[in-house]
PDB file of C-alpha atoms in Angstrom:
ATOM      1  CA  UNK A   1       0.085  -0.046  -0.104  1.00 57.00           C
ATOM      2  CA  UNK A   2       1.218   3.491  -0.854  1.00 53.00           C
ATOM      3  CA  UNK A   3       0.785   6.341   1.682  1.00 56.00           C
ATOM      4  CA  UNK A   4      -2.109   8.690   0.620  1.00 53.00           C
ATOM      5  CA  UNK A   5      -0.842  11.920  -1.023  1.00 55.00           C
ATOM      6  CA  UNK A   6      -2.658  14.692  -3.080  1.00 55.00           C
ATOM      7  CA  UNK A   7      -3.648  17.530  -0.665  1.00 54.00           C
ATOM      8  CA  UNK A   8      -0.108  18.028   0.555  1.00 55.00           C
ATOM      9  CA  UNK A   9       0.067  19.913   3.687  1.00 59.00           C
ATOM     10  CA  UNK A  10      -3.511  21.170   3.345  1.00 77.00           C
ATOM     11  CA  UNK A  11      -5.112  18.047   4.611  1.00 82.00           C
ATOM     12  CA  UNK A  12      -3.543  15.406   6.768  1.00 91.00           C
ATOM     13  CA  UNK A  13      -5.674  12.247   7.684  1.00 93.00           C
ATOM     14  CA  UNK A  14      -5.708  10.680  11.255  1.00 96.00           C
ATOM     15  CA  UNK A  15      -3.029   8.120  11.691  1.00 97.00           C
ATOM     16  CA  UNK A  16      -3.937   4.823  13.475  1.00 97.00           C
ATOM     17  CA  UNK A  17      -0.954   2.578  14.646  1.00 98.00           C
ATOM     18  CA  UNK A  18      -1.525  -0.959  15.825  1.00 98.00           C
ATOM     19  CA  UNK A  19       1.621  -2.865  17.020  1.00 98.00           C
ATOM     20  CA  UNK A  20       1.656  -6.559  17.898  1.00 97.00           C
ATOM     21  CA  UNK A  21       4.585  -8.845  18.941  1.00 96.00           C
ATOM     22  CA  UNK A  22       3.983 -10.978  15.861  1.00 94.00           C
ATOM     23  CA  UNK A  23       3.392 -10.665  12.065  1.00 93.00           C
ATOM     24  CA  UNK A  24      -0.137  -9.470  11.081  1.00 94.00           C
ATOM     25  CA  UNK A  25      -0.157 -12.367   8.717  1.00 92.00           C
ATOM     26  CA  UNK A  26      -0.640 -14.694  11.840  1.00 94.00           C
ATOM     27  CA  UNK A  27      -3.532 -12.936  13.086  1.00 95.00           C
ATOM     28  CA  UNK A  28      -6.733 -14.800  12.825  1.00 94.00           C
ATOM     29  CA  UNK A  29     -10.468 -14.199  13.387  1.00 93.00           C
ATOM     30  CA  UNK A  30     -10.714 -16.519  16.266  1.00 92.00           C
ATOM     31  CA  UNK A  31      -8.123 -15.384  18.872  1.00 95.00           C
ATOM     32  CA  UNK A  32      -7.431 -11.861  20.195  1.00 97.00           C
ATOM     33  CA  UNK A  33      -3.765 -10.702  20.203  1.00 97.00           C
ATOM     34  CA  UNK A  34      -2.440  -8.101  22.647  1.00 98.00           C
ATOM     35  CA  UNK A  35      -1.732  -4.737  20.926  1.00 98.00           C
ATOM     36  CA  UNK A  36      -0.426  -1.345  21.449  1.00 98.00           C
ATOM     37  CA  UNK A  37      -2.792   1.271  19.773  1.00 98.00           C
ATOM     38  CA  UNK A  38      -2.133   4.965  19.037  1.00 98.00           C
ATOM     39  CA  UNK A  39      -4.244   7.463  17.296  1.00 98.00           C
ATOM     40  CA  UNK A  40      -2.664  10.678  16.104  1.00 97.00           C
ATOM     41  CA  UNK A  41      -5.024  13.406  14.885  1.00 96.00           C
ATOM     42  CA  UNK A  42      -4.599  14.951  11.423  1.00 94.00           C
ATOM     43  CA  UNK A  43      -5.943  18.315  10.027  1.00 93.00           C
ATOM     44  CA  UNK A  44      -9.642  17.594  11.221  1.00 92.00           C
ATOM     45  CA  UNK A  45     -10.256  18.668  14.776  1.00 91.00           C
ATOM     46  CA  UNK A  46     -11.706  16.196  17.339  1.00 95.00           C
ATOM     47  CA  UNK A  47     -12.337  16.992  20.878  1.00 95.00           C
ATOM     48  CA  UNK A  48     -11.251  13.529  22.120  1.00 95.00           C
ATOM     49  CA  UNK A  49      -7.708  14.290  20.944  1.00 95.00           C
ATOM     50  CA  UNK A  50      -4.919  11.731  20.388  1.00 97.00           C
ATOM     51  CA  UNK A  51      -4.800   8.424  21.902  1.00 98.00           C
ATOM     52  CA  UNK A  52      -2.226   6.045  23.250  1.00 98.00           C
ATOM     53  CA  UNK A  53      -3.259   2.755  25.023  1.00 98.00           C
ATOM     54  CA  UNK A  54      -3.432  -0.898  24.771  1.00 98.00           C
ATOM     55  CA  UNK A  55      -5.866  -3.563  23.845  1.00 98.00           C
ATOM     56  CA  UNK A  56      -6.507  -6.585  21.622  1.00 98.00           C
ATOM     57  CA  UNK A  57      -6.868  -7.052  17.866  1.00 98.00           C
ATOM     58  CA  UNK A  58      -8.279  -9.884  15.787  1.00 96.00           C
ATOM     59  CA  UNK A  59      -9.537 -10.362  12.158  1.00 95.00           C
ATOM     60  CA  UNK A  60     -13.152  -9.757  11.213  1.00 92.00           C
ATOM     61  CA  UNK A  61     -15.376 -10.116   8.281  1.00 86.00           C
ATOM     62  CA  UNK A  62     -16.567 -12.960   6.023  1.00 82.00           C
ATOM     63  CA  UNK A  63     -15.562 -12.635   2.531  1.00 82.00           C
ATOM     64  CA  UNK A  64     -13.642  -9.494   3.253  1.00 87.00           C
ATOM     65  CA  UNK A  65     -11.079 -11.516   5.318  1.00 88.00           C
ATOM     66  CA  UNK A  66      -9.919 -13.190   2.254  1.00 87.00           C
ATOM     67  CA  UNK A  67      -8.519 -10.043   0.653  1.00 89.00           C
ATOM     68  CA  UNK A  68      -5.030  -8.735   0.825  1.00 91.00           C
ATOM     69  CA  UNK A  69      -6.212  -5.681   2.828  1.00 94.00           C
ATOM     70  CA  UNK A  70      -7.809  -7.288   5.835  1.00 95.00           C
ATOM     71  CA  UNK A  71     -10.264  -5.781   8.234  1.00 95.00           C
ATOM     72  CA  UNK A  72      -9.694  -6.018  12.116  1.00 97.00           C
ATOM     73  CA  UNK A  73     -11.746  -5.849  15.259  1.00 96.00           C
ATOM     74  CA  UNK A  74     -10.230  -3.752  18.104  1.00 97.00           C
ATOM     75  CA  UNK A  75     -10.910  -4.274  21.926  1.00 97.00           C
ATOM     76  CA  UNK A  76      -9.398  -1.505  24.006  1.00 98.00           C
ATOM     77  CA  UNK A  77      -8.472  -2.406  27.576  1.00 98.00           C
ATOM     78  CA  UNK A  78     -10.446   0.669  28.777  1.00 97.00           C
ATOM     79  CA  UNK A  79     -13.207   2.696  27.296  1.00 95.00           C
ATOM     80  CA  UNK A  80     -12.005   5.576  25.307  1.00 96.00           C
ATOM     81  CA  UNK A  81     -13.499   7.994  22.718  1.00 96.00           C
ATOM     82  CA  UNK A  82     -11.489   7.744  19.509  1.00 97.00           C
ATOM     83  CA  UNK A  83     -12.320  10.571  16.857  1.00 96.00           C
ATOM     84  CA  UNK A  84     -15.205  11.814  19.085  1.00 94.00           C
ATOM     85  CA  UNK A  85     -16.975   8.373  18.774  1.00 92.00           C
ATOM     86  CA  UNK A  86     -18.776   7.965  22.157  1.00 90.00           C
ATOM     87  CA  UNK A  87     -16.599   6.096  24.803  1.00 93.00           C
ATOM     88  CA  UNK A  88     -16.510   2.346  24.101  1.00 93.00           C
ATOM     89  CA  UNK A  89     -13.929  -0.526  24.144  1.00 95.00           C
ATOM     90  CA  UNK A  90     -15.109  -1.942  20.829  1.00 94.00           C
ATOM     91  CA  UNK A  91     -13.979  -0.725  17.482  1.00 96.00           C
ATOM     92  CA  UNK A  92     -13.300  -2.089  14.008  1.00 96.00           C
ATOM     93  CA  UNK A  93     -11.240  -0.838  11.117  1.00 96.00           C
ATOM     94  CA  UNK A  94     -13.105  -1.618   7.768  1.00 94.00           C
ATOM     95  CA  UNK A  95     -10.843  -1.930   4.740  1.00 94.00           C
ATOM     96  CA  UNK A  96     -13.407  -1.380   1.890  1.00 90.00           C
ATOM     97  CA  UNK A  97     -11.010  -3.389  -0.266  1.00 90.00           C
ATOM     98  CA  UNK A  98     -13.651  -3.890  -3.086  1.00 88.00           C
ATOM     99  CA  UNK A  99     -14.556  -0.319  -3.146  1.00 88.00           C
ATOM    100  CA  UNK A 100     -11.980   1.763  -5.190  1.00 89.00           C
ATOM    101  CA  UNK A 101     -13.554   4.902  -4.138  1.00 90.00           C
ATOM    102  CA  UNK A 102     -13.452   3.903  -0.342  1.00 88.00           C
ATOM    103  CA  UNK A 103     -16.667   5.781   0.008  1.00 90.00           C
ATOM    104  CA  UNK A 104     -19.680   3.186  -0.079  1.00 88.00           C
ATOM    105  CA  UNK A 105     -19.473   2.353   3.626  1.00 86.00           C
ATOM    106  CA  UNK A 106     -18.465   5.751   4.904  1.00 88.00           C
ATOM    107  CA  UNK A 107     -21.440   7.558   3.012  1.00 87.00           C
ATOM    108  CA  UNK A 108     -23.839   4.743   4.261  1.00 84.00           C
ATOM    109  CA  UNK A 109     -22.939   5.365   7.927  1.00 83.00           C
ATOM    110  CA  UNK A 110     -22.964   9.085   7.502  1.00 82.00           C
ATOM    111  CA  UNK A 111     -26.199   9.150   5.431  1.00 82.00           C
ATOM    112  CA  UNK A 112     -28.083   6.956   8.059  1.00 82.00           C
ATOM    113  CA  UNK A 113     -26.838   9.132  11.118  1.00 77.00           C
ATOM    114  CA  UNK A 114     -28.823  11.926   9.549  1.00 76.00           C
ATOM    115  CA  UNK A 115     -32.126   9.991   8.988  1.00 78.00           C
ATOM    116  CA  UNK A 116     -35.047  10.588  11.449  1.00 69.00           C
ATOM    117  CA  UNK A 117     -36.258   7.617  13.412  1.00 70.00           C
ATOM    118  CA  UNK A 118     -33.026   5.581  13.555  1.00 75.00           C
ATOM    119  CA  UNK A 119     -32.160   5.181  17.067  1.00 76.00           C
ATOM    120  CA  UNK A 120     -28.527   3.973  16.458  1.00 81.00           C
ATOM    121  CA  UNK A 121     -26.021   4.196  13.673  1.00 83.00           C
ATOM    122  CA  UNK A 122     -22.319   3.352  14.099  1.00 86.00           C
ATOM    123  CA  UNK A 123     -20.095   6.405  14.213  1.00 88.00           C
ATOM    124  CA  UNK A 124     -17.086   6.274  11.807  1.00 90.00           C
ATOM    125  CA  UNK A 125     -14.153   8.301  10.479  1.00 93.00           C
ATOM    126  CA  UNK A 126     -11.362   7.736   7.917  1.00 94.00           C
ATOM    127  CA  UNK A 127      -7.907   6.920   9.245  1.00 96.00           C
ATOM    128  CA  UNK A 128      -4.529   6.027   7.712  1.00 97.00           C
ATOM    129  CA  UNK A 129      -3.631   2.562   9.192  1.00 97.00           C
ATOM    130  CA  UNK A 130      -0.186   1.357  10.100  1.00 98.00           C
ATOM    131  CA  UNK A 131       0.266  -2.205  11.172  1.00 97.00           C
ATOM    132  CA  UNK A 132       3.585  -2.796  13.012  1.00 97.00           C
ATOM    133  CA  UNK A 133       4.931   0.398  11.743  1.00 97.00           C
ATOM    134  CA  UNK A 134       4.202  -0.290   8.087  1.00 96.00           C
ATOM    135  CA  UNK A 135       1.501   1.671   6.104  1.00 97.00           C
ATOM    136  CA  UNK A 136      -1.382  -0.496   5.141  1.00 95.00           C
ATOM    137  CA  UNK A 137      -3.863   1.932   3.611  1.00 95.00           C
ATOM    138  CA  UNK A 138      -6.911   3.916   4.262  1.00 95.00           C
ATOM    139  CA  UNK A 139      -9.538   2.347   6.607  1.00 95.00           C
ATOM    140  CA  UNK A 140     -12.836   3.320   8.130  1.00 94.00           C
ATOM    141  CA  UNK A 141     -12.538   3.407  12.072  1.00 96.00           C
ATOM    142  CA  UNK A 142     -15.960   2.529  13.258  1.00 94.00           C
ATOM    143  CA  UNK A 143     -17.557   1.582  16.479  1.00 92.00           C
ATOM    144  CA  UNK A 144     -18.598  -2.039  16.684  1.00 88.00           C
ATOM    145  CA  UNK A 145     -22.278  -2.604  17.254  1.00 80.00           C
ATOM    146  CA  UNK A 146     -23.123  -3.928  20.863  1.00 79.00           C
ATOM    147  CA  UNK A 147     -25.367  -3.589  23.670  1.00 75.00           C
ATOM    148  CA  UNK A 148     -24.295  -0.394  25.450  1.00 76.00           C
ATOM    149  CA  UNK A 149     -26.329   2.537  26.914  1.00 78.00           C
ATOM    150  CA  UNK A 150     -24.906   4.847  24.139  1.00 78.00           C
ATOM    151  CA  UNK A 151     -25.426   2.316  21.317  1.00 80.00           C
ATOM    152  CA  UNK A 152     -28.161  -0.301  21.475  1.00 77.00           C
ATOM    153  CA  UNK A 153     -29.876   0.383  24.684  1.00 78.00           C
ATOM    154  CA  UNK A 154     -31.957  -2.652  25.563  1.00 78.00           C
ATOM    155  CA  UNK A 155     -32.060  -4.738  28.715  1.00 77.00           C
ATOM    156  CA  UNK A 156     -29.557  -7.632  28.233  1.00 73.00           C
ATOM    157  CA  UNK A 157     -30.825 -11.011  28.737  1.00 75.00           C
ATOM    158  CA  UNK A 158     -29.314 -13.370  31.298  1.00 76.00           C
ATOM    159  CA  UNK A 159     -29.878 -16.941  32.702  1.00 79.00           C
ATOM    160  CA  UNK A 160     -32.523 -15.684  35.112  1.00 80.00           C
ATOM    161  CA  UNK A 161     -34.372 -13.371  32.691  1.00 76.00           C
ATOM    162  CA  UNK A 162     -34.414 -14.685  29.067  1.00 78.00           C
ATOM    163  CA  UNK A 163     -36.980 -12.058  28.099  1.00 75.00           C
ATOM    164  CA  UNK A 164     -34.320  -9.316  27.987  1.00 69.00           C
ATOM    165  CA  UNK A 165     -32.755  -7.969  24.730  1.00 73.00           C
ATOM    166  CA  UNK A 166     -30.813 -10.008  22.169  1.00 73.00           C
ATOM    167  CA  UNK A 167     -28.433  -8.806  19.487  1.00 73.00           C
ATOM    168  CA  UNK A 168     -28.723 -11.102  16.492  1.00 71.00           C
ATOM    169  CA  UNK A 169     -26.293 -11.309  13.667  1.00 68.00           C
ATOM    170  CA  UNK A 170     -26.825 -13.326  10.448  1.00 64.00           C
ATOM    171  CA  UNK A 171     -23.684 -14.600   8.681  1.00 62.00           C
ATOM    172  CA  UNK A 172     -24.009 -16.061   5.291  1.00 58.00           C
ATOM    173  CA  UNK A 173     -20.804 -17.665   3.796  1.00 57.00           C
ATOM    174  CA  UNK A 174     -20.454 -17.300  -0.050  1.00 54.00           C
ATOM    175  CA  UNK A 175     -23.377 -16.156  -2.115  1.00 54.00           C
ATOM    176  CA  UNK A 176     -26.759 -15.248  -0.778  1.00 53.00           C
ATOM    177  CA  UNK A 177     -29.714 -17.643  -1.682  1.00 56.00           C
ATOM    178  CA  UNK A 178     -32.534 -16.009   0.038  1.00 53.00           C
ATOM    179  CA  UNK A 179     -34.894 -19.022  -0.045  1.00 57.00           C
ATOM    180  CA  UNK A 180     -32.148 -21.386   1.064  1.00 58.00           C
ATOM    181  CA  UNK A 181     -30.627 -19.064   3.508  1.00 53.00           C
ATOM    182  CA  UNK A 182     -33.686 -18.547   5.672  1.00 52.00           C
ATOM    183  CA  UNK A 183     -32.702 -21.154   8.156  1.00 49.00           C
ATOM    184  CA  UNK A 184     -32.062 -20.895  11.883  1.00 46.00           C
ATOM    185  CA  UNK A 185     -28.545 -22.331  11.483  1.00 48.00           C
ATOM    186  CA  UNK A 186     -27.245 -18.987  10.005  1.00 46.00           C
ATOM    187  CA  UNK A 187     -28.299 -16.953  12.835  1.00 49.00           C
ATOM    188  CA  UNK A 188     -25.615 -16.204  15.622  1.00 52.00           C
ATOM    189  CA  UNK A 189     -26.632 -14.402  18.795  1.00 53.00           C
ATOM    190  CA  UNK A 190     -23.773 -12.006  19.378  1.00 58.00           C
ATOM    191  CA  UNK A 191     -24.871 -10.628  22.765  1.00 57.00           C
ATOM    192  CA  UNK A 192     -25.401 -11.725  25.469  1.00 59.00           C
ATOM    193  CA  UNK A 193     -22.404 -13.888  25.403  1.00 58.00           C
ATOM    194  CA  UNK A 194     -22.006 -16.833  27.783  1.00 49.00           C
TER     195      UNK A 194
END
């Protein structure tokens, strides 16, 4: 990946550095890896300021995980606001590898934030991502969807009260066949976790 250029000193994008004790090629979607995470602001002003901390990282996505520019989930050790996204531990960096404009996901998130009647839409911003000091491209830093007061504010179910809220995720591998894929085996309850 080549570092973004074009507007010179007029505009500088935010820089997200993620460092781990192994190669990023060894990171999987199944296991969290300890990481040092820093965010340096660019030209755009954010009240939350720069960030230096620690957390964990792992792969994310379904078909997008197979591309050269991989997406990652980030779990901070402590809640923090990155780029004025409300404080959370759960973030992701979305690669948008198949979108040469890098705008589809970003515009979708931003457009839905302005629609009336939608209680929650993940907040996001562009970042230049460096993995173990090596530039890896432009990503979208986005808060991960989860049950939290400032996100999806529902009463979480537990063993004693199964009538609480559930966050359901539908994963489909390969091409979507709507008649065939309407089966319960494709549904994964993301939260609450056991």
